Short mmCIF file of C-alpha atoms in Angstrom, two decimals:
data_model
loop_
_atom_site.label_atom_id
_atom_site.label_comp_id
_atom_site.label_asym_id
_atom_site.label_seq_id
_atom_site.Cartn_x
_atom_site.Cartn_y
_atom_site.Cartn_z
CA ARG A 300 -13.74 -7.06 -42.73
CA TRP A 301 -14.90 -5.70 -39.75
CA VAL A 302 -18.85 -6.86 -39.19
CA ASP A 303 -21.08 -4.27 -37.23
CA GLY A 304 -17.75 -2.18 -36.47
CA LEU A 305 -16.52 -4.85 -34.22
CA ASP A 306 -13.26 -6.26 -33.62
CA PHE A 307 -12.53 -9.94 -33.03
CA ARG A 308 -12.58 -9.38 -28.74
CA ALA A 309 -15.77 -7.17 -29.19
CA ALA A 310 -17.32 -9.67 -31.17
CA CYS A 311 -16.31 -12.50 -28.58
CA GLU A 312 -17.58 -10.27 -25.70
CA ARG A 313 -21.11 -9.80 -27.63
CA LEU A 314 -21.63 -13.15 -28.12
CA GLY A 315 -21.02 -14.02 -24.28
CA ALA A 316 -17.45 -15.10 -24.25
CA GLY A 317 -16.83 -12.80 -21.64
CA PRO A 318 -13.94 -10.24 -21.68
CA ALA A 319 -10.43 -10.98 -22.66
CA ALA A 320 -8.39 -12.18 -19.43
CA SER A 321 -6.35 -9.39 -19.28
CA ASP A 322 -9.46 -7.46 -18.32
CA ARG A 323 -11.20 -9.61 -15.99
CA PRO A 324 -11.66 -8.44 -12.63
CA ARG A 325 -9.18 -9.93 -10.31
CA ARG A 326 -11.06 -12.48 -7.48
CA ALA A 327 -12.10 -10.85 -4.42
CA PRO A 328 -9.59 -11.83 -1.48
CA ALA A 329 -11.22 -14.19 1.19
CA GLU A 330 -13.25 -12.86 3.82
CA ARG A 331 -11.66 -12.20 7.28
CA PRO A 332 -13.16 -10.98 10.36
CA ALA A 333 -12.85 -7.38 10.95
CA ALA A 334 -10.86 -6.02 13.97
CA SER A 335 -12.08 -3.66 16.23
CA PRO A 336 -10.64 -1.18 18.55
CA PRO A 337 -10.34 -2.15 22.32
CA GLY A 338 -13.22 -1.44 24.83
CA ASP A 339 -14.42 1.38 26.95
CA LEU A 340 -12.70 0.80 29.90
CA TRP A 341 -9.66 0.60 27.74
CA GLN A 342 -10.40 3.60 26.02
CA ALA A 343 -10.55 5.61 29.08
CA GLN A 344 -7.27 4.36 30.76
CA ALA A 345 -5.48 4.91 27.37
CA ARG A 346 -7.01 8.51 26.82
CA THR A 347 -5.57 9.43 30.19
CA VAL A 348 -1.97 8.23 28.96
CA VAL A 349 -2.08 9.91 25.66
CA GLU A 350 -3.76 13.19 27.40
CA GLU A 351 -1.38 13.47 30.23
CA ALA A 352 1.69 12.61 27.98
CA ARG A 353 0.75 15.06 25.50
CA TYR A 354 0.48 17.93 28.27
CA THR A 355 3.89 16.84 29.71
CA LEU A 356 5.43 16.96 26.32
CA TRP A 357 4.66 20.52 26.12
CA ASP A 358 4.42 21.90 29.27
CA ASP A 359 6.94 19.81 31.73
CA PRO A 360 10.73 20.93 31.99
CA ARG A 361 11.62 17.52 31.85
CA ALA A 362 10.39 17.15 28.53
CA ALA A 363 13.04 19.15 26.84
CA GLY A 364 15.19 16.09 25.87
CA ALA A 365 12.09 14.35 24.26
CA LEU A 366 11.47 17.44 22.06
CA LYS A 367 15.04 17.90 21.08
CA TYR A 368 15.02 14.13 20.19
CA LEU A 369 11.79 14.58 18.01
CA ARG A 370 12.99 17.72 16.36
CA GLY A 371 16.26 16.52 15.78
CA ARG A 372 14.62 13.66 13.59
CA GLY A 373 13.35 16.30 10.98
CA LEU A 374 9.60 16.49 12.72
CA THR A 375 8.27 20.04 12.96
CA ASP A 376 6.16 21.00 15.95
CA ASP A 377 3.10 21.30 14.03
CA THR A 378 3.17 17.69 12.86
CA ILE A 379 4.62 16.62 16.25
CA LYS A 380 1.05 18.12 17.77
CA ALA A 381 -0.90 16.79 14.85
CA ALA A 382 0.04 13.16 15.60
CA GLY A 383 -0.75 14.00 19.37
CA LEU A 384 2.86 12.91 20.80
CA GLY A 385 3.51 13.08 24.24
CA LEU A 386 6.28 11.64 26.87
CA VAL A 387 5.80 9.50 29.82
CA VAL A 388 8.54 10.32 32.01
CA ALA A 389 8.51 7.43 34.51
CA ASN A 390 7.87 3.69 34.42
CA ARG A 391 4.50 2.97 36.08
CA TRP A 392 2.42 -0.38 36.25
CA GLU A 393 -1.67 -0.38 36.75
CA ASP A 394 -3.88 -3.25 37.18
CA ARG A 395 -5.19 -4.50 33.91
CA ALA A 396 -8.61 -5.60 35.41
CA ASP A 397 -8.87 -1.14 35.61
CA TRP A 398 -8.44 -1.72 31.65
CA GLY A 399 -11.12 -3.94 31.26
CA LEU A 400 -8.31 -6.66 30.49
CA ASP A 401 -7.61 -10.38 32.06
CA ASP A 402 -5.37 -9.75 35.33
CA SER A 403 -3.88 -13.02 35.67
CA ASP A 404 -0.75 -11.91 33.69
CA GLY A 405 0.35 -9.37 36.25
CA LYS A 406 0.44 -5.61 35.60
CA LEU A 407 -0.08 -3.40 32.99
CA CYS A 408 3.19 -1.58 32.05
CA VAL A 409 3.15 1.87 30.93
CA PRO A 410 6.67 2.53 30.19
CA ARG A 411 8.53 5.80 29.94
CA GLY A 412 9.28 7.11 26.59
CA ILE A 413 7.56 9.05 23.47
CA VAL A 414 3.92 8.04 23.13
CA LEU A 415 2.48 7.56 20.01
CA PRO A 416 -1.32 7.06 19.64
CA CYS A 417 -3.05 5.54 16.74
CA GLU A 418 -6.53 6.86 16.35
CA ILE A 419 -9.49 6.43 14.00
CA ASP A 420 -12.81 8.33 14.18
CA GLY A 421 -12.13 9.27 17.68
CA ARG A 422 -11.18 5.85 18.81
CA LEU A 423 -7.64 4.28 20.04
CA TRP A 424 -6.65 1.47 18.67
CA TYR A 425 -3.33 1.51 20.05
CA VAL A 426 -0.87 3.23 22.04
CA LYS A 427 3.09 2.66 21.37
CA VAL A 428 5.59 3.82 23.59
CA ARG A 429 9.37 4.54 22.12
CA ARG A 430 11.61 3.99 24.98
CA PRO A 431 14.76 5.89 25.60
CA ASP A 432 17.90 3.69 24.08
CA LYS A 433 19.58 3.35 27.61
CA ASP A 434 16.20 1.27 28.56
CA VAL A 435 16.10 -1.09 25.44
CA THR A 436 17.00 -4.53 26.13
CA GLU A 437 16.23 -7.98 24.61
CA GLU A 438 13.51 -8.11 27.08
CA ARG A 439 12.58 -4.42 26.83
CA PRO A 440 11.92 -3.72 22.95
CA LYS A 441 12.41 -0.25 21.62
CA TYR A 442 8.97 0.06 20.77
CA HIS A 443 6.53 -1.13 23.47
CA ALA A 444 2.85 -1.36 22.63
CA LEU A 445 -0.01 -1.01 25.83
CA ALA A 446 -1.13 -4.19 26.46
CA GLY A 447 -4.72 -4.62 24.90
CA SER A 448 -3.95 -2.54 21.95
CA VAL A 449 -5.01 -3.57 18.53
CA ARG A 450 -2.81 -3.53 15.48
CA THR A 451 -4.03 -1.44 12.52
CA LEU A 452 -3.24 1.28 9.88
CA TYR A 453 -1.28 4.17 11.37
CA GLY A 454 -2.62 7.51 9.65
CA MET A 455 -6.37 6.78 8.70
CA ASP A 456 -7.44 10.23 10.37
CA TRP A 457 -5.17 11.95 7.65
CA LEU A 458 -6.46 10.59 4.49
CA GLY A 459 -7.50 13.02 1.96
CA GLY A 460 -10.01 11.14 -0.05
CA HIS A 461 -8.66 12.26 -3.32
CA GLY A 462 -8.12 8.75 -4.71
CA ASP A 463 -5.13 9.52 -6.29
CA THR A 464 -2.06 8.07 -4.80
CA LEU A 465 -1.56 6.02 -1.35
CA LEU A 466 1.73 4.72 -0.10
CA LEU A 467 2.13 2.35 2.56
CA CYS A 468 5.72 2.35 4.60
CA GLU A 469 6.79 1.21 7.74
CA GLY A 470 6.57 2.49 11.04
CA GLU A 471 4.58 5.57 12.46
CA LEU A 472 7.99 7.78 12.07
CA ASN A 473 8.20 7.21 8.78
CA ALA A 474 4.80 8.19 7.92
CA LEU A 475 4.55 11.05 10.03
CA SER A 476 7.84 12.26 7.64
CA ILE A 477 6.26 11.19 4.49
CA TRP A 478 2.70 13.24 5.76
CA GLN A 479 4.88 16.42 6.80
CA ALA A 480 7.34 16.33 3.67
CA ALA A 481 4.34 15.55 1.01
CA ARG A 482 2.62 18.76 2.34
CA ALA A 483 5.41 20.40 2.51
CA ILE A 484 5.89 20.77 -1.17
CA GLY A 485 2.36 20.71 -2.27
CA LEU A 486 1.78 16.98 -2.97
CA ASP A 487 -1.73 17.01 -1.67
CA ARG A 488 -2.56 14.09 -4.18
CA LEU A 489 -0.51 11.63 -2.13
CA ASP A 490 -1.76 9.77 1.29
CA VAL A 491 0.18 7.48 3.63
CA LEU A 492 -0.40 4.85 5.68
CA SER A 493 1.76 2.52 7.93
CA PHE A 494 1.46 -1.23 7.88
CA GLY A 495 3.79 -1.45 11.05
CA SER A 496 6.96 -3.14 10.89
CA GLU A 497 7.05 -6.71 10.25
CA SER A 498 3.57 -7.36 8.21
CA MET A 499 0.79 -5.69 7.21
CA ALA A 500 -1.64 -4.79 9.87
CA GLY A 501 -5.22 -4.33 9.18
CA GLY A 502 -5.29 -6.64 6.07
CA ASP A 503 -8.71 -6.09 5.30
CA LEU A 504 -9.00 -2.43 6.09
CA ALA A 505 -5.59 -1.86 3.97
CA ARG A 506 -7.19 -3.98 0.65
CA GLU A 507 -10.56 -1.74 1.40
CA GLN A 508 -8.30 1.44 1.40
CA ALA A 509 -5.91 0.51 -1.38
CA ALA A 510 -9.17 -0.32 -3.55
CA ARG A 511 -9.76 3.65 -3.23
CA TYR A 512 -6.94 4.78 -5.26
CA GLN A 513 -5.83 4.98 -8.55
CA ARG A 514 -2.09 3.76 -7.45
CA VAL A 515 -0.86 2.33 -4.35
CA LEU A 516 2.89 2.02 -3.50
CA VAL A 517 4.84 0.34 -0.71
CA TRP A 518 7.93 0.98 0.56
CA ALA A 519 9.52 -1.20 2.95
CA ASP A 520 13.30 -1.78 3.54
CA LYS A 521 13.20 -5.67 3.28
CA ALA A 522 12.08 -6.76 0.05
CA GLU A 523 10.68 -9.83 1.14
CA ILE A 524 8.45 -7.75 3.70
CA ALA A 525 7.04 -5.43 0.47
CA ARG A 526 6.59 -8.38 -1.83
CA ALA A 527 4.12 -10.11 0.53
CA ILE A 528 2.28 -6.87 1.23
CA MET A 529 2.11 -6.03 -2.66
CA ALA A 530 0.88 -9.60 -3.24
CA GLU A 531 -2.40 -8.64 -0.73
CA LEU A 532 -2.85 -5.65 -3.03
CA PRO A 533 -3.06 -6.43 -6.84
CA GLY A 534 -1.40 -3.70 -8.71
CA ALA A 535 0.69 -2.09 -5.97
CA ARG A 536 4.37 -1.23 -6.78
CA GLY A 537 7.37 -1.11 -4.69
CA LEU A 538 9.63 1.50 -3.80
CA ARG A 539 13.36 1.22 -3.51
CA SER A 540 15.26 2.57 -0.29
CA VAL A 541 18.18 4.85 -1.20
CA GLU A 542 21.08 3.69 0.15
CA ARG A 543 24.37 5.67 0.88
CA ASP A 544 27.77 3.97 2.11
CA GLY A 545 25.82 0.61 2.19
CA GLN A 546 23.17 1.74 4.11
CA LYS A 547 19.47 1.80 3.73
CA LEU A 548 17.79 5.20 3.93
CA ASP A 549 14.11 5.32 5.22
CA ALA A 550 11.73 7.96 5.25
CA ASN A 551 12.85 9.68 8.23
CA ALA A 552 16.47 9.54 7.40
CA LEU A 553 15.68 11.26 4.09
CA LEU A 554 13.79 13.85 5.93
CA GLN A 555 16.38 14.60 8.01
CA ALA A 556 18.90 14.93 5.15
CA ALA A 557 16.22 17.21 3.30
CA ALA A 558 16.23 14.74 0.45
CA LEU A 559 12.45 13.27 1.19
CA GLY A 560 10.47 15.72 -1.06
CA ASP A 561 12.68 14.81 -4.04
CA PHE A 562 12.12 11.46 -3.51
CA LEU A 563 8.52 11.58 -3.14
CA ARG A 564 8.36 13.45 -6.03
CA ALA A 565 10.64 10.95 -8.26
CA ALA A 566 8.38 7.85 -6.66
CA LEU A 567 4.93 9.75 -7.95
CA ASP A 568 6.45 10.66 -11.54
CA ARG A 569 7.62 7.11 -11.85
CA ALA A 570 4.04 5.55 -10.80
CA GLN A 571 2.82 7.43 -13.15
CA ARG A 572 4.73 5.61 -15.89
CA PRO A 573 4.28 2.11 -17.22
CA THR A 574 6.34 -0.82 -15.34
CA ALA A 575 8.96 -2.44 -17.31
CA GLY A 576 6.72 -5.40 -16.98
CA GLU A 577 3.92 -3.74 -18.41
CA VAL A 578 5.87 -2.33 -21.40
CA ALA A 579 7.24 -5.69 -22.03
CA GLY A 580 3.36 -7.36 -22.12
CA LEU A 581 2.36 -4.54 -24.19
CA LEU A 582 5.16 -5.20 -26.63
CA GLY A 583 4.91 -9.06 -26.69
CA ASP A 584 1.08 -8.80 -27.63
CA LEU A 585 1.76 -6.42 -30.36
CA ALA A 586 4.80 -8.84 -31.23
CA ARG A 587 2.45 -11.74 -31.75
CA PRO A 588 1.31 -11.97 -35.34
CA VAL A 589 -2.33 -11.23 -35.98
CA VAL A 590 -2.41 -14.41 -38.46
CA ASP A 591 -1.20 -16.46 -35.09
CA ARG A 592 -3.76 -14.83 -32.95
CA LEU A 593 -6.96 -15.54 -35.30
CA ALA A 594 -6.11 -19.40 -34.19
CA LEU A 595 -8.29 -18.33 -31.38
CA GLY A 596 -11.37 -17.36 -34.05
CA TRP A 597 -10.78 -20.86 -35.94
CA GLN A 598 -10.93 -22.90 -32.68
CA TRP A 599 -13.98 -21.11 -31.65
CA LEU A 600 -15.69 -21.98 -34.97
CA ASP A 601 -14.66 -25.39 -34.98
CA ALA A 602 -15.83 -25.81 -31.65
CA GLU A 603 -19.12 -24.68 -32.68
CA ALA A 604 -19.57 -26.45 -35.95
CA ALA A 605 -18.24 -29.58 -34.07
CA ALA A 606 -21.40 -29.09 -31.83
CA GLY A 607 -24.35 -28.51 -34.61
CA ARG A 608 -24.15 -24.37 -33.94
CA ALA A 609 -22.56 -23.61 -37.53
CA GLU A 610 -25.69 -22.02 -38.73
CA THR A 611 -26.51 -19.88 -35.77
CA PRO A 612 -26.31 -15.67 -36.17
CA ALA A 613 -23.18 -16.03 -34.05
CA TYR A 614 -21.26 -18.32 -35.70
CA SER A 615 -21.74 -16.26 -38.79
CA LEU A 616 -20.82 -13.34 -37.22
CA VAL A 617 -17.32 -14.53 -35.94
CA LEU A 618 -16.85 -16.51 -39.21
CA ASP A 619 -17.16 -13.09 -41.22
CA THR A 620 -14.69 -11.57 -38.68
CA VAL A 621 -11.94 -13.89 -38.67
CA GLU A 622 -12.07 -14.48 -42.42
CA GLY A 623 -11.86 -10.70 -42.73
CA LEU A 624 -8.95 -10.14 -40.64
CA ASN A 625 -7.46 -13.50 -42.33
CA ALA A 626 -7.48 -11.64 -45.79
CA GLN A 627 -6.69 -8.76 -44.47
CA TYR A 628 -3.02 -9.48 -42.74
CA LYS A 629 -2.42 -13.15 -44.65
CA SER A 630 -0.61 -11.31 -47.28
CA ASP A 631 1.45 -9.29 -44.83
CA TYR A 632 2.29 -12.43 -42.85
CA ASP A 633 6.14 -12.29 -43.69
CA ALA A 634 6.03 -8.78 -42.57
CA ALA A 635 4.60 -9.62 -39.28
CA GLN A 636 6.81 -12.48 -38.88
CA ALA A 637 9.89 -10.06 -39.31
CA ALA A 638 8.00 -7.38 -36.85
CA ALA A 639 7.46 -9.90 -34.50
CA ALA A 640 11.36 -10.91 -34.27
CA THR A 641 12.21 -7.03 -33.68
CA LEU A 642 9.78 -6.48 -31.28
CA GLY A 643 10.48 -9.67 -29.54
CA ALA A 644 13.87 -8.21 -28.90
CA ALA A 645 12.83 -5.28 -27.61
CA VAL A 646 10.55 -7.27 -24.92
CA ALA A 647 13.73 -9.03 -24.16
CA THR A 648 15.58 -5.87 -23.56
CA VAL A 649 12.57 -4.13 -21.56
CA ALA A 650 12.37 -7.17 -19.17
CA THR A 651 15.51 -7.31 -18.18
#
């Protein structure tokens, strides 16, 4: 029988034994130093680069090729403007001291290419330049972050504050693609941030933001990168890139193929359903006969009796609960065992 309307778990919690392991809050990650944006001198110089590049992209005839490239990647003019993208038409080098940086390491390079600024609450954290393909070498990578930039999450100013679903992805263009596609099909409950390309930028910030959402999705081409980031964000789920002709298609590739909206709809639908692991865990819990689970109660009672606390109200409460459950389910033990075998097979099927 049930005592005071409590099952065994509730009885234990009333007695101060604490919640079941599956209900306990996860241990908070260790505190790490919080990053901060570059200083005022850097801000002034970087702002000049960004604003001049933005003007050039829209008002300089030499920017026609860059605009054609961005539009060819599937980005609309509204998205390009909202992101503050721009164009530097010629390489230039500036004094690092003017940027508030140590000048012992030569000049600061501002290469020609498409400018991608990352801004949070009016402060620039980094400025990247996407070089033209013909300028890329081993010494000159495709993406160049201006000296003094600080890595962080890209897209913070665009978060909706709804707390529904957050998608973390690789690269600024992928984030812009997802942001654009989600709004085009009315997925206002989906926010997106880019964590960079090789590892999660803004670790503490990412954990803080992820904690605000019911669901967190991680989309990375390399499984090891996705797993590493998911390990930092308890409860996060991974998304697999679509493959075509042996090639993985990232968000921008799907945008160009007019397939990103459908992919995002399917991802959100799947995120709202339990994973195979969650279903397997539930079935496994149900598959254990109640009689077997009563062993925990008997163990607690034995320990309390050995400690001389068999006359306490707490002991009586648990004893009545355990004996009531035992009497209720003992006669059905064989049936419970058969059900366990059936559900155990289901668990194995789901888990694989």
